[in-house]
Amino acid sequence: MTTREKLTTAMADLLWERGYAATSPRDVLDRAGVGQGSMYHHFSGKHELAVETLRETVTRVTERSILLTGEGTPMERIRAYLTLPRPGVRGCRIGRMTQDPQVVEDAEMIGLVAGGFDLIIERWTAALTEATRDGELPASVDPNELAHTLVAVIQGGYVLARAHGDQAPMDAAIRGALALLDAAGAPRPEI
Amino acid sequence: MTTREKLTTAMADLLWERGYAATSPRDVLDRAGVGQGSMYHHFSGKHELAVETLRETVTRVTERSILLTGEGTPMERIRAYLTLPRPGVRGCRIGRMTQDPQVVEDAEMIGLVAGGFDLIIERWTAALTEATRDGELPASVDPNELAHTLVAVIQGGYVLARAHGDQAPMDAAIRGALALLDAAGAPRPEI
């Protein structure tokens, strides 16, 4: 790894474990195993390093949502994306950022987080619109609203997993969502 | 307010705004407007004050879920509870605690949070079981799993509202869940 990569990797892990406010420049240097001079050679300080790290993290985490736009029927893709492995107890690298008051007050950082969610919701909306068009979901459900619902199920699943220190409540939330999607989409003749 | 109430009210607000780790005893005393002696008269320190405060907060916040067990058809109660006003941008007083590493590592505090979610999920499960029995929801959906899904929608709704600094994405997530529940529960003859 280059020194820059050591720094962004250390910052990414610390943002995930502790958040932004609770991470000091010293924590990052110790974790990265590099000297103070290296950090200031690459970044103006903790804030710039965190912004660049968050930018890379958001890109990497949201990348997986490409599954929603790929091969298979819309409901196959939706199922595949909802059931991806997710480390519930560790929490979402992006979603957890919204609970850090310093991040929420920082236009640049919260903008990256919001932009990540926007991209995922856009892909969800496209897949759910296709599913509705193909008759896999009823027209009474707004695809963009349902996109918000399903992103929320995943984010709230992380909260439940962290509350219990256990993956199981998150998995239950996802299974419940899938069962409800299946029930809503089951063939229904005019009556 | 008694001195004790001033202290728990100040701590409750600081836990909500900043979390546990970022709140110092000095912050609490300043917010409460009481002297250090008063705090140590009532509590052994910051930790005991936070535990007692969190206990009261969990009781107060979970109280509203009694709506799920009251008057009306199960789906009327479910709708009423899902559409209660919730301050999305400020976040959930309980759910946010799960993002504070010091809270998650503290058996007493995270136990209170988990217990709060357990109570709400129990009430959700009872209401959804009734809805299934009454034919308002299909038998293919497990009521306890769906209870986890709907608690997750609310918790994830808070995450989306905080990411965007806007109530709207949370409201969209709730509306999507209601529409999906309605679609899944619509009368469906044998075909």
Short mmCIF file of C-alpha atoms in Angstrom, two decimals, chain A residues 20-171:
data_model
loop_
_atom_site.label_atom_id
_atom_site.label_comp_id
_atom_site.label_asym_id
_atom_site.label_seq_id
_atom_site.Cartn_x
_atom_site.Cartn_y
_atom_site.Cartn_z
CA TYR A 20 -15.58 11.17 12.80
CA ALA A 21 -15.81 13.23 16.00
CA ALA A 22 -14.20 10.54 18.16
CA THR A 23 -11.26 9.97 15.79
CA SER A 24 -8.17 12.11 16.41
CA PRO A 25 -5.35 12.71 13.91
CA ARG A 26 -3.12 10.74 16.33
CA ASP A 27 -5.51 7.73 16.12
CA VAL A 28 -5.20 7.76 12.34
CA LEU A 29 -1.41 8.02 12.34
CA ASP A 30 -1.11 5.18 14.88
CA ARG A 31 -3.49 2.94 12.93
CA ALA A 32 -1.82 3.73 9.61
CA GLY A 33 1.67 3.36 11.04
CA VAL A 34 2.91 6.51 9.34
CA GLY A 35 4.36 9.76 10.65
CA GLN A 36 2.64 13.10 10.99
CA GLY A 37 4.64 14.54 8.11
CA SER A 38 3.21 11.93 5.72
CA MET A 39 -0.32 12.92 6.58
CA TYR A 40 0.30 16.61 6.01
CA HIS A 41 2.14 15.82 2.79
CA HIS A 42 -1.02 14.23 1.36
CA PHE A 43 -3.84 16.03 3.17
CA SER A 44 -4.36 19.44 4.77
CA GLY A 45 -5.51 17.64 7.93
CA LYS A 46 -8.07 15.31 9.50
CA HIS A 47 -11.01 16.91 7.72
CA GLU A 48 -9.63 16.60 4.21
CA LEU A 49 -8.49 13.04 4.88
CA ALA A 50 -11.97 12.15 6.18
CA VAL A 51 -13.70 13.72 3.17
CA GLU A 52 -11.49 11.86 0.68
CA THR A 53 -11.91 8.62 2.63
CA LEU A 54 -15.68 9.00 2.82
CA ARG A 55 -15.80 9.74 -0.91
CA GLU A 56 -14.01 6.44 -1.62
CA THR A 57 -16.13 4.52 0.91
CA VAL A 58 -19.39 5.80 -0.54
CA THR A 59 -18.25 4.83 -4.04
CA ARG A 60 -17.28 1.34 -2.91
CA VAL A 61 -20.37 0.67 -0.78
CA THR A 62 -22.89 1.95 -3.31
CA GLU A 63 -21.20 -0.02 -6.11
CA ARG A 64 -23.01 -3.19 -5.07
CA SER A 65 -26.39 -1.63 -5.89
CA ILE A 66 -25.48 -2.16 -9.56
CA LEU A 67 -27.00 -5.62 -8.93
CA LEU A 68 -30.42 -3.92 -9.08
CA THR A 69 -29.84 -2.93 -12.69
CA GLY A 70 -28.23 -6.09 -14.04
CA GLU A 71 -29.30 -9.51 -15.30
CA GLY A 72 -32.51 -11.34 -14.43
CA THR A 73 -36.10 -10.30 -13.82
CA PRO A 74 -36.59 -7.21 -11.65
CA MET A 75 -37.75 -9.34 -8.68
CA GLU A 76 -34.75 -11.66 -9.05
CA ARG A 77 -32.43 -8.67 -8.88
CA ILE A 78 -34.32 -7.17 -5.94
CA ARG A 79 -34.07 -10.46 -4.06
CA ALA A 80 -30.36 -10.79 -4.88
CA TYR A 81 -29.60 -7.28 -3.63
CA LEU A 82 -31.70 -7.55 -0.47
CA THR A 83 -30.02 -10.81 0.51
CA LEU A 84 -26.40 -9.71 -0.03
CA PRO A 85 -24.28 -10.39 3.05
CA ARG A 86 -24.24 -7.34 5.35
CA PRO A 87 -22.30 -7.07 8.63
CA GLY A 88 -25.25 -6.06 10.82
CA VAL A 89 -23.44 -5.78 14.13
CA ARG A 90 -20.67 -3.61 12.70
CA GLY A 91 -23.25 -1.37 11.05
CA CYS A 92 -23.36 0.39 7.70
CA ARG A 93 -20.24 2.37 6.79
CA ILE A 94 -22.45 5.09 5.28
CA GLY A 95 -25.60 4.98 7.41
CA ARG A 96 -23.67 5.21 10.68
CA MET A 97 -22.20 8.54 9.55
CA THR A 98 -25.66 10.14 9.88
CA GLN A 99 -25.53 9.64 13.66
CA ASP A 100 -22.33 11.64 14.08
CA PRO A 101 -23.36 15.25 14.85
CA GLN A 102 -20.11 16.66 13.42
CA VAL A 103 -20.71 14.83 10.13
CA VAL A 104 -24.32 16.01 9.88
CA GLU A 105 -23.19 19.63 10.38
CA ASP A 106 -20.47 19.33 7.73
CA ALA A 107 -21.98 20.08 4.31
CA GLU A 108 -19.23 18.25 2.45
CA MET A 109 -19.40 15.02 4.44
CA ILE A 110 -23.17 14.77 4.81
CA GLY A 111 -23.43 15.68 1.11
CA LEU A 112 -21.39 12.58 0.24
CA VAL A 113 -23.61 10.42 2.46
CA ALA A 114 -26.82 11.85 0.99
CA GLY A 115 -25.44 11.44 -2.53
CA GLY A 116 -24.72 7.76 -1.83
CA PHE A 117 -28.28 7.17 -0.68
CA ASP A 118 -29.62 9.09 -3.70
CA LEU A 119 -27.73 6.79 -6.08
CA ILE A 120 -29.02 3.64 -4.35
CA ILE A 121 -32.60 4.95 -4.24
CA GLU A 122 -32.40 5.82 -7.94
CA ARG A 123 -31.39 2.24 -8.78
CA TRP A 124 -34.04 0.80 -6.49
CA THR A 125 -36.67 3.04 -8.11
CA ALA A 126 -35.64 1.87 -11.59
CA ALA A 127 -35.83 -1.82 -10.61
CA LEU A 128 -39.18 -1.38 -8.83
CA THR A 129 -40.60 0.59 -11.77
CA GLU A 130 -39.66 -2.33 -14.05
CA ALA A 131 -41.20 -4.81 -11.61
CA THR A 132 -44.45 -2.81 -11.64
CA ARG A 133 -44.44 -2.61 -15.44
CA ASP A 134 -43.93 -6.39 -15.64
CA GLY A 135 -46.80 -7.03 -13.20
CA GLU A 136 -44.47 -8.34 -10.45
CA LEU A 137 -45.68 -5.54 -8.16
CA PRO A 138 -49.08 -3.84 -8.03
CA ALA A 139 -49.53 -0.39 -9.58
CA SER A 140 -50.94 0.87 -6.27
CA VAL A 141 -47.43 1.03 -4.80
CA ASP A 142 -45.30 4.03 -5.80
CA PRO A 143 -41.87 2.68 -6.89
CA ASN A 144 -39.94 5.66 -5.54
CA GLU A 145 -41.67 5.50 -2.15
CA LEU A 146 -41.10 1.74 -2.01
CA ALA A 147 -37.44 2.37 -2.85
CA HIS A 148 -37.21 4.52 0.28
CA THR A 149 -38.97 1.78 2.27
CA LEU A 150 -36.52 -0.92 1.23
CA VAL A 151 -33.42 1.20 1.79
CA ALA A 152 -34.89 1.96 5.23
CA VAL A 153 -35.40 -1.76 5.94
CA ILE A 154 -31.69 -2.36 5.37
CA GLN A 155 -30.59 0.68 7.40
CA GLY A 156 -33.02 -0.12 10.22
CA GLY A 157 -31.89 -3.73 10.09
CA TYR A 158 -28.39 -2.54 10.99
CA VAL A 159 -29.82 -0.61 13.95
CA LEU A 160 -31.62 -3.72 15.25
CA ALA A 161 -28.53 -5.89 14.77
CA ARG A 162 -26.40 -3.42 16.71
CA ALA A 163 -28.98 -3.13 19.50
CA HIS A 164 -28.90 -6.89 20.00
CA GLY A 165 -25.27 -7.55 19.06
CA ASP A 166 -26.70 -10.18 16.73
CA GLN A 167 -27.23 -10.54 12.98
CA ALA A 168 -30.55 -12.37 13.42
CA PRO A 169 -32.93 -9.37 13.83
CA MET A 170 -31.54 -7.81 10.65
CA ASP A 171 -32.01 -11.03 8.70
#
